[in-house]
PDB file of C-alpha atoms in Angstrom:
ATOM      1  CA  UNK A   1      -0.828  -4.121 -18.020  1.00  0.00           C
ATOM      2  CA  UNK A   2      -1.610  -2.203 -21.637  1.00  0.00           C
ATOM      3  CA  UNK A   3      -1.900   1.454 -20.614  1.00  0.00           C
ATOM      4  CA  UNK A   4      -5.806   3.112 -21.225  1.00  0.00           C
ATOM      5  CA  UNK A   5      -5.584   6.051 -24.181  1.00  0.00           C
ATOM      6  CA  UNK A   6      -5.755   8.985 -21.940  1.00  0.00           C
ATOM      7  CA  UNK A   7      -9.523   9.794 -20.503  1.00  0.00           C
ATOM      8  CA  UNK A   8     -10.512   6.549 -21.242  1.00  0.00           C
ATOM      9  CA  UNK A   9     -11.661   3.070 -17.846  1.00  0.00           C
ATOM     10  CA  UNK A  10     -11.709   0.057 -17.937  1.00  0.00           C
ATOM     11  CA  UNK A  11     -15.423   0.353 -17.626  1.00  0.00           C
ATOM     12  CA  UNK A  12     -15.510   1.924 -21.266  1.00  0.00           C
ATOM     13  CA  UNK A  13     -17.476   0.055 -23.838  1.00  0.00           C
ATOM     14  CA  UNK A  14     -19.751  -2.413 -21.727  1.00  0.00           C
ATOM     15  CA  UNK A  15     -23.311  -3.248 -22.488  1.00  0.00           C
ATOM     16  CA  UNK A  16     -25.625  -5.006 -20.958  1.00  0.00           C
ATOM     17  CA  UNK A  17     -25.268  -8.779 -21.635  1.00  0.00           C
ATOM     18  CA  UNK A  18     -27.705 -11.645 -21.814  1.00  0.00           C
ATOM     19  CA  UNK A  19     -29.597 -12.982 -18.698  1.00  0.00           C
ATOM     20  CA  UNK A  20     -27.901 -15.690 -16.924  1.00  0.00           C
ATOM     21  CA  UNK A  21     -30.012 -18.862 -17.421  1.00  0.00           C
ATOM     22  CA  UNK A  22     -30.827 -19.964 -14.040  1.00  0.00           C
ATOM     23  CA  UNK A  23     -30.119 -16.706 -12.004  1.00  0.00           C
ATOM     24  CA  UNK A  24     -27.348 -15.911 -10.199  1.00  0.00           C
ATOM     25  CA  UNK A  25     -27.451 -18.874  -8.151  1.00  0.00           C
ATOM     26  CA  UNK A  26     -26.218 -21.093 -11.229  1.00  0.00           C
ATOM     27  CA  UNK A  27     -22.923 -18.904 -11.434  1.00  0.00           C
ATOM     28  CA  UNK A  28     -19.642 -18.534  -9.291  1.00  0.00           C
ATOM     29  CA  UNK A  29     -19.958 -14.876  -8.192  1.00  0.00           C
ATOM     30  CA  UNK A  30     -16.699 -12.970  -8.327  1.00  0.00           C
ATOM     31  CA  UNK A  31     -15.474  -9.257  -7.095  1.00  0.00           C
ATOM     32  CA  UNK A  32     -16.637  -7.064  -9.388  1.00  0.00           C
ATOM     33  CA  UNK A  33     -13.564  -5.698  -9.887  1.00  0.00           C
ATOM     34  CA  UNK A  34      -9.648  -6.434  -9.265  1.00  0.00           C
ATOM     35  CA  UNK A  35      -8.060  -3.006  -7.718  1.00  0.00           C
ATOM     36  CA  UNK A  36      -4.661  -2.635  -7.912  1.00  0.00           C
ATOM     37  CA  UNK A  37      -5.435  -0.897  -3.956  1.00  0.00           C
ATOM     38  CA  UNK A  38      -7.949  -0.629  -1.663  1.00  0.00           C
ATOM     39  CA  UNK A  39      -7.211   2.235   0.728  1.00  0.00           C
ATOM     40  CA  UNK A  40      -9.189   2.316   3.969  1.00  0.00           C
ATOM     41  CA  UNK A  41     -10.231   5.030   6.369  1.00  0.00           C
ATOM     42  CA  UNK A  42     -10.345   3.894   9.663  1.00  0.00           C
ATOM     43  CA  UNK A  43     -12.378   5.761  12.710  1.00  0.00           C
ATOM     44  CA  UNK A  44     -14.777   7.191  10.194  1.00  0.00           C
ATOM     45  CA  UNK A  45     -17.629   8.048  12.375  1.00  0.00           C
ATOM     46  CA  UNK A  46     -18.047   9.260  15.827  1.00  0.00           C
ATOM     47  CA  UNK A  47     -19.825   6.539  17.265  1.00  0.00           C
ATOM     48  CA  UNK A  48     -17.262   3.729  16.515  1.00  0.00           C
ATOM     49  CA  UNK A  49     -14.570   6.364  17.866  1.00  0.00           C
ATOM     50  CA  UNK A  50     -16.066   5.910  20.774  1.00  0.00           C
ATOM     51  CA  UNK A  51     -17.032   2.347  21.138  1.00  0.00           C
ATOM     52  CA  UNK A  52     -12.838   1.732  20.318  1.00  0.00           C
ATOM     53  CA  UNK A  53     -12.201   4.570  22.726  1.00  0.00           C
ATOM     54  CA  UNK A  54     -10.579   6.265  20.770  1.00  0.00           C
ATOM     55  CA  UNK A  55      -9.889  10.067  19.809  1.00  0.00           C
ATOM     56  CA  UNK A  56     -11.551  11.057  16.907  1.00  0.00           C
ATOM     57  CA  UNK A  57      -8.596  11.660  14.707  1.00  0.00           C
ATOM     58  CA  UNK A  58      -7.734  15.211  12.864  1.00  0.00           C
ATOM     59  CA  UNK A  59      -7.332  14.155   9.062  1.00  0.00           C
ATOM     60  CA  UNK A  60      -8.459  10.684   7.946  1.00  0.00           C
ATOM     61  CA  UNK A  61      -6.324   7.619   9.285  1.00  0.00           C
ATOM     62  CA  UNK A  62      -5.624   5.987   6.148  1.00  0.00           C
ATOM     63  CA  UNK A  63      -4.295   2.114   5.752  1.00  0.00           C
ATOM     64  CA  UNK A  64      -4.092  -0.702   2.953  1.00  0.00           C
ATOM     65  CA  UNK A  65      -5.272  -3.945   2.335  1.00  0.00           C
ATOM     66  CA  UNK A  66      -3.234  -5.816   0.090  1.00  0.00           C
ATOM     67  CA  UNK A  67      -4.857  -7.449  -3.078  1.00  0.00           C
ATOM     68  CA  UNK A  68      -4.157 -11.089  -1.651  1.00  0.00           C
ATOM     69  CA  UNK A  69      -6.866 -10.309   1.110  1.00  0.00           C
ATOM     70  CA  UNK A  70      -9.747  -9.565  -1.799  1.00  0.00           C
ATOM     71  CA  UNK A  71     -12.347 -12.511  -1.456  1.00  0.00           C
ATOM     72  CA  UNK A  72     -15.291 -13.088  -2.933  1.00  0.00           C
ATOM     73  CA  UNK A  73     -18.974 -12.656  -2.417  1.00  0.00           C
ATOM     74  CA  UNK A  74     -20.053 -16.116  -0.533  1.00  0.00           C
ATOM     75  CA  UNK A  75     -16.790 -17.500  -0.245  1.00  0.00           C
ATOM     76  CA  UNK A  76     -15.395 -18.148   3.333  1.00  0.00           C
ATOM     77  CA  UNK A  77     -13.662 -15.870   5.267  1.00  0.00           C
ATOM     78  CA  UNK A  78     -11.228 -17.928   7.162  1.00  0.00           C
ATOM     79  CA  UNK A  79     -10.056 -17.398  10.713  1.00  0.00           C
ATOM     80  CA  UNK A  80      -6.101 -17.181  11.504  1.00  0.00           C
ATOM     81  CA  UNK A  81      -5.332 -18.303  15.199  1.00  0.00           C
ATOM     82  CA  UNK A  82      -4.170 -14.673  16.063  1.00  0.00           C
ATOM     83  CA  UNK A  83      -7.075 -14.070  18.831  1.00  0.00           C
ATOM     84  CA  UNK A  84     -10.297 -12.264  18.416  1.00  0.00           C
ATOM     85  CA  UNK A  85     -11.692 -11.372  14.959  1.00  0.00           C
ATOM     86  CA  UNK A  86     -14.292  -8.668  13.924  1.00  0.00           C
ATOM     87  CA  UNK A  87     -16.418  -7.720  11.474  1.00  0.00           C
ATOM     88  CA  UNK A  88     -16.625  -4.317  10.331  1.00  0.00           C
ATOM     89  CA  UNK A  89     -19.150  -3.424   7.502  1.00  0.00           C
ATOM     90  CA  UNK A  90     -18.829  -0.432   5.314  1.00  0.00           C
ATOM     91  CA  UNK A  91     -19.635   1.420   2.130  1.00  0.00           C
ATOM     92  CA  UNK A  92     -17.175   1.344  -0.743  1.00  0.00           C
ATOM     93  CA  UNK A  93     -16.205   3.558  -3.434  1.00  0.00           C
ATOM     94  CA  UNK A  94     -14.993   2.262  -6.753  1.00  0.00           C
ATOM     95  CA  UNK A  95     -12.582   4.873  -8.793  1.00  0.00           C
ATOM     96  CA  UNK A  96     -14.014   5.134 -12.318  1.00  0.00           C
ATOM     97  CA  UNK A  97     -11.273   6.506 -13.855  1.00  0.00           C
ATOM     98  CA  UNK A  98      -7.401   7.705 -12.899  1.00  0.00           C
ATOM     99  CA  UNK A  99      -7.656  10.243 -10.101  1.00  0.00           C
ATOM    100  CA  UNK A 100      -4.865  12.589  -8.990  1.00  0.00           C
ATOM    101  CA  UNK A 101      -5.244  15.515  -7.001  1.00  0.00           C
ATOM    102  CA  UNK A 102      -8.871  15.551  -7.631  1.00  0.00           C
ATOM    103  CA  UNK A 103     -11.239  18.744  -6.130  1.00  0.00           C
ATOM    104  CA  UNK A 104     -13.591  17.451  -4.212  1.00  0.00           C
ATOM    105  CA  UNK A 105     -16.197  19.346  -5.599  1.00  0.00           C
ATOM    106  CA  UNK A 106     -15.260  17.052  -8.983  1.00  0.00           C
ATOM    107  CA  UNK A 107     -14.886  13.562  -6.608  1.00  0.00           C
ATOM    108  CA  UNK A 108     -18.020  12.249  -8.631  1.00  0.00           C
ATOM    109  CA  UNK A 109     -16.688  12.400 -11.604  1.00  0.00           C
ATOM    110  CA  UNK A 110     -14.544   9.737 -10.956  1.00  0.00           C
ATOM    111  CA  UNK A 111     -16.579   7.656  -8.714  1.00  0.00           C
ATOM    112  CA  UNK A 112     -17.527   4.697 -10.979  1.00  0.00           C
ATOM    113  CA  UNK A 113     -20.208   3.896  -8.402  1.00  0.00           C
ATOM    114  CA  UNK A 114     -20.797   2.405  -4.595  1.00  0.00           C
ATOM    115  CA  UNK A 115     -20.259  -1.151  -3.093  1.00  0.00           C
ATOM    116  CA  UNK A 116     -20.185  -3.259   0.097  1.00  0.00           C
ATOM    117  CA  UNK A 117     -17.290  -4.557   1.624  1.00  0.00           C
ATOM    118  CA  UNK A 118     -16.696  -6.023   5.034  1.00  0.00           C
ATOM    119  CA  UNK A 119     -13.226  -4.963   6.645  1.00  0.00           C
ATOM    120  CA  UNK A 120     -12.280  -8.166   8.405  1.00  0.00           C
ATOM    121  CA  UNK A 121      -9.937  -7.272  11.421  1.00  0.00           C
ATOM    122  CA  UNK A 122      -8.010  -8.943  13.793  1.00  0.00           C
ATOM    123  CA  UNK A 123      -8.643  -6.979  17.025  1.00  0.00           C
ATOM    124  CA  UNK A 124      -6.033  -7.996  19.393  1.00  0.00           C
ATOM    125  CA  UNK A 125      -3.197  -7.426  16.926  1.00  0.00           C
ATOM    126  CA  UNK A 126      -4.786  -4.027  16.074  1.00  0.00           C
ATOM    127  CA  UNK A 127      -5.226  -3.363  20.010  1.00  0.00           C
ATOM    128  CA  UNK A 128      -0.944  -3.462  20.188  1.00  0.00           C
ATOM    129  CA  UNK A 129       0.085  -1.523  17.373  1.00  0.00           C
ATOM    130  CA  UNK A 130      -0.022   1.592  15.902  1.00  0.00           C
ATOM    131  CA  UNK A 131      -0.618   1.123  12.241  1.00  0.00           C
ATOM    132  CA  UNK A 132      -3.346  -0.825  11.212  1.00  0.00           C
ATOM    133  CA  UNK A 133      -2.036  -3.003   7.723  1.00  0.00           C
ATOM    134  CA  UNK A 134      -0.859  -6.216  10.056  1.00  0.00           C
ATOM    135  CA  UNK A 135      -4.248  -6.214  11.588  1.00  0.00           C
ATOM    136  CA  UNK A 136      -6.673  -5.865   8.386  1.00  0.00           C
ATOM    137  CA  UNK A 137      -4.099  -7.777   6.062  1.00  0.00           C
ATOM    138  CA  UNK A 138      -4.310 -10.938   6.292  1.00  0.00           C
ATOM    139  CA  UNK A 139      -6.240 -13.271   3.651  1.00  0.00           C
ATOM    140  CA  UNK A 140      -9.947 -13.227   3.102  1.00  0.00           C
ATOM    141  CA  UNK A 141      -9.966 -10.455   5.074  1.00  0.00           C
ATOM    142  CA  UNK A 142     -11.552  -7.904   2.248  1.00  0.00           C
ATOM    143  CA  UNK A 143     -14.698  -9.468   1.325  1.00  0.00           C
ATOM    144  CA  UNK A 144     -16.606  -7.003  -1.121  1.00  0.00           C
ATOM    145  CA  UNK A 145     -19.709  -6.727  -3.819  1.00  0.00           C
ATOM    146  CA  UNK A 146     -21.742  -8.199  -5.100  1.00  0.00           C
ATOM    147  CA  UNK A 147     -22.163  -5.602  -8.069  1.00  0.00           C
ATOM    148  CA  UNK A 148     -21.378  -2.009  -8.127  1.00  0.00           C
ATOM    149  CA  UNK A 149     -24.526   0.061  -8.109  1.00  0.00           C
ATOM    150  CA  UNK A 150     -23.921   2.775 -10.510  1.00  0.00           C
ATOM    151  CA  UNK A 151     -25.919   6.138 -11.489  1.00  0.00           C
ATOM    152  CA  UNK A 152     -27.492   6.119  -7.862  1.00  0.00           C
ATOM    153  CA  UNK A 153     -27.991   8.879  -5.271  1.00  0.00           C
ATOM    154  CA  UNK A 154     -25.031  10.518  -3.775  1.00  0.00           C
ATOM    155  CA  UNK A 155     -26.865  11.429  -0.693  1.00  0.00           C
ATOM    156  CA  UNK A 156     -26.698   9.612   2.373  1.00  0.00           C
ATOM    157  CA  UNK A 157     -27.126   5.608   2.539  1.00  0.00           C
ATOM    158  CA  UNK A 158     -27.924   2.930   5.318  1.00  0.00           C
ATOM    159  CA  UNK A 159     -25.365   0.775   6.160  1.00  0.00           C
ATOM    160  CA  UNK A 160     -25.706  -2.012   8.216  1.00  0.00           C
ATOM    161  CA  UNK A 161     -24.138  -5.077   9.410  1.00  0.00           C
ATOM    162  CA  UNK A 162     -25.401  -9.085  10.702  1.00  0.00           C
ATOM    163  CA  UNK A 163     -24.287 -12.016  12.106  1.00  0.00           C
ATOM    164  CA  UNK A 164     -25.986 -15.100  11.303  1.00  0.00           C
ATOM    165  CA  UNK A 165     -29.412 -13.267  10.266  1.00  0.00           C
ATOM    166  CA  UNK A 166     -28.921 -10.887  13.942  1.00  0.00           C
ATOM    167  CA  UNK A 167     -28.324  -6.763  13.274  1.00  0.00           C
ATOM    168  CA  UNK A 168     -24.931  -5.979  14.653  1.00  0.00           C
ATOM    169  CA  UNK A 169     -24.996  -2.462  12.836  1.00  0.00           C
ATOM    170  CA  UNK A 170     -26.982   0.116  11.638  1.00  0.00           C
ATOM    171  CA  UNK A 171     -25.597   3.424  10.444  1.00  0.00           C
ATOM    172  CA  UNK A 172     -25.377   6.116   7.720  1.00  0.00           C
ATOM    173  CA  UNK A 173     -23.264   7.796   5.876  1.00  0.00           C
ATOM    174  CA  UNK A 174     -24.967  10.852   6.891  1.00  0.00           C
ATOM    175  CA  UNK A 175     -22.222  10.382   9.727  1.00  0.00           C
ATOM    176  CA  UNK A 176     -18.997  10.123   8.531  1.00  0.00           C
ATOM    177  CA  UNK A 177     -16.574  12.884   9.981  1.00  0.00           C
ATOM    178  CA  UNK A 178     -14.792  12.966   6.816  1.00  0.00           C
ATOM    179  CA  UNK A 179     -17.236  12.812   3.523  1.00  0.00           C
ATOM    180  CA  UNK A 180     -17.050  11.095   0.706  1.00  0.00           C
ATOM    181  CA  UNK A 181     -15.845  14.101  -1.274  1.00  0.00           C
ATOM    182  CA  UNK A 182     -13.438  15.348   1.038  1.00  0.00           C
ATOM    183  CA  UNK A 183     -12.116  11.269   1.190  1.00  0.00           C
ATOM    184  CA  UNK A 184     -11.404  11.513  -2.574  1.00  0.00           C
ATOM    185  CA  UNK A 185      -9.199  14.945  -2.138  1.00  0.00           C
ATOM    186  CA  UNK A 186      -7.139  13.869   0.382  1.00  0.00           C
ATOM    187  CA  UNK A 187      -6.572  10.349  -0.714  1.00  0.00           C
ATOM    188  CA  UNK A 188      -5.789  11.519  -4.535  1.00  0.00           C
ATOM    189  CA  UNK A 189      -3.889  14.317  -3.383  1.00  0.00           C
ATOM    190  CA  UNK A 190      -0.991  11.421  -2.088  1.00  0.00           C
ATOM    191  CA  UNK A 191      -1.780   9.025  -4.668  1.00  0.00           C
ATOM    192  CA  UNK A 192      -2.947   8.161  -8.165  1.00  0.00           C
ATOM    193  CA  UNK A 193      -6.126   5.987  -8.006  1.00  0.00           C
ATOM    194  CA  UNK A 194      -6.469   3.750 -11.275  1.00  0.00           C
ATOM    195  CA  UNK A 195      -9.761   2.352 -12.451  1.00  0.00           C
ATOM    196  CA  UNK A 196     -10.963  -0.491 -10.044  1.00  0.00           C
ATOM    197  CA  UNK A 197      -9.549   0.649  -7.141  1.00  0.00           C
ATOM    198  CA  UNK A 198     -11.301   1.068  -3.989  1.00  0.00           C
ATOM    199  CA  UNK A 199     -11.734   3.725  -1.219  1.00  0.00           C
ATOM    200  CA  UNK A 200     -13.302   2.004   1.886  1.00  0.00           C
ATOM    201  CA  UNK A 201     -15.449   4.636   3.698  1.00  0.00           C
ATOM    202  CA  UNK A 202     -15.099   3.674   7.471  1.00  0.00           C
ATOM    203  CA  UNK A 203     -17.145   1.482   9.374  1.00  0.00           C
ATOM    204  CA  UNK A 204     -20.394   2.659  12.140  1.00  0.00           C
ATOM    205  CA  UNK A 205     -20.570   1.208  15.466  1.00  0.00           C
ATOM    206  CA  UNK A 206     -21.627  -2.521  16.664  1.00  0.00           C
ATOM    207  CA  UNK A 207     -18.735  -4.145  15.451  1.00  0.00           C
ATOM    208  CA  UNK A 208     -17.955  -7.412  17.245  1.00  0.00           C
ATOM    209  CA  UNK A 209     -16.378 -10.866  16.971  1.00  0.00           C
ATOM    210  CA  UNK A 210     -17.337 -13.441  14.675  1.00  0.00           C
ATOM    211  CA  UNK A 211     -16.454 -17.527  14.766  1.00  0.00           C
ATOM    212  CA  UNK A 212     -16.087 -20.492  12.298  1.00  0.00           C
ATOM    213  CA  UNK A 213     -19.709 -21.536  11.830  1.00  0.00           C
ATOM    214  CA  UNK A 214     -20.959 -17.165  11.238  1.00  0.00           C
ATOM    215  CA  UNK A 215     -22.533 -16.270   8.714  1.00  0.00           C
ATOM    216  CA  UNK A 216     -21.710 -12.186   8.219  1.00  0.00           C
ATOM    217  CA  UNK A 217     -23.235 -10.145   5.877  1.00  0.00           C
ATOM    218  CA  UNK A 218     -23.120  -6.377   4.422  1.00  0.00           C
ATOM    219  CA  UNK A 219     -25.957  -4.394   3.072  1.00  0.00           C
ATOM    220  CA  UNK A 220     -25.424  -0.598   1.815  1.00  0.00           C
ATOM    221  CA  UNK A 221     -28.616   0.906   0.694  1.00  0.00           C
ATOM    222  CA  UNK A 222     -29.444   0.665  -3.280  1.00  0.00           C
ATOM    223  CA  UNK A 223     -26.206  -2.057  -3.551  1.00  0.00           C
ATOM    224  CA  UNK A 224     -27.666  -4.843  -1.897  1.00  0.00           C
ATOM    225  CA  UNK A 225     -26.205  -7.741   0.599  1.00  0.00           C
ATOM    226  CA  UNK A 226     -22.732  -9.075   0.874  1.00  0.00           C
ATOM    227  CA  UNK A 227     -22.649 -12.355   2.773  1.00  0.00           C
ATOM    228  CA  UNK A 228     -19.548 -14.781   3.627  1.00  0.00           C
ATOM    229  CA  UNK A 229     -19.368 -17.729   5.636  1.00  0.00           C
ATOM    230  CA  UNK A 230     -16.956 -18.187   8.462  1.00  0.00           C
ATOM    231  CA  UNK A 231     -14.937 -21.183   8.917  1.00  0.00           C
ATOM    232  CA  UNK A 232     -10.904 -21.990  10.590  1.00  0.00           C
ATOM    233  CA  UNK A 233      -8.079 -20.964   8.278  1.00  0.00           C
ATOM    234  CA  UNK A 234      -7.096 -24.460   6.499  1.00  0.00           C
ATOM    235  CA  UNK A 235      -3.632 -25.379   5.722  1.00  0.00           C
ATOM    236  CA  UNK A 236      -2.498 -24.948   2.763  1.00  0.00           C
TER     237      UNK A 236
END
């Protein structure tokens, strides 16, 4: 990968292009972007602490999803035969621009902007271990976008989560025990964040199981609504 003159993202020089004749419904949507990481914060807010009965942790509890579990908007999420599966639907940062040891009262500066993502977990593995990668790692399992919404509020959003049209969850931001500015500190304080990459917030409570024939979606206010279908891992 060509190194960036220094100051300058990936995100540098767009414009606005030309509408898409026939809407978005006549295109193949992709991610809208390809991080090089996507580091996750799990037991983000009190009220999924305690539906997981578990002790609201000290610092954030931080884990990975590798870049062979991005999928896109509206393609399937697909089922391994490793027990129960969840759904778990969160806000998402994406990094704007390289970020080490950022202040948090400068984290905006590099957020390029907010998206959905849906952290696909496989409960019973989760359930036995200690660290969470095995669990959330496996492909499909990091459904996100559809866009970026850039330039918006940084005050608190809705997020909310459904199963086949049904409200499974329906929180805020407002809630997060660690906030979005404090999130960027700590994580960039370990490690370098590159344009792209993608700090997933923590999930509220209702999570729950989903099957081949769901439909699960992801709305985050002033982003809009990721969906996937569900279906049985094929062979490959």
């Amino acid at each position: 990968r060509r190194a960036l003159p220094q100051g300058r993202s990936i995100f540098d020089g767009h414009t606005l292009g030309a509408e898409v004749e026939g809407g978005l419904g006549a295109v193949t949507v992709r991610t809208p972007v390809v991080p090089s990481k996507m580091i996750c914060v799990g037991l983000n807010y009190k009220d999924h602490a305690a539906e997981m009965k578990k002790v609201i942790p000290p610092e954030p509890l931080l884990f990975t999803k590798p870049p062979s579990s991005i999928l896109d908007p509206g393609a399937a999420i697909q089922l391994p035969p490793v027990g129960t599966i969840h759904y778990e639907s969160e806000l998402a940062l994406v990094i704007g621009r390289r970020a080490h040891r950022v202040k948090a009262a400068n984290a905006w500066d590099y957020i390029y902007g907010v998206t959905c993502l849906n952290d696909i977990t496989a409960r019973d593995i989760q359930n036995k271990e200690t660290q969470y990668t095995r669990a959330k790692g496996f492909d499909t399992f990091a459904p996100f976008g559809p866009c970026v919404e850039i330039g918006g509020t940084r005050g608190p959003r809705k997020v909310e989560g459904f199963v086949n049209g049904e409200q499974r969850q329906n929180g805020t931001t407002a809630n997060l025990i660690f906030p979005i500015e404090f999130l960027v500190e700590y994580i960039t304080f370990v490690m370098t964040l590159e344009p792209g990459d993608i700090i997933s917030t923590g999930t509220p409570s209702g999570v729950g199981p989903i099957v081949a024939g769901d439909v699960v979606s992801v709305r985050v206010e002033g982003v809009g609504e990721l969906v996937n279908p569900v279906i049985n891992e094929t062979p490959r």
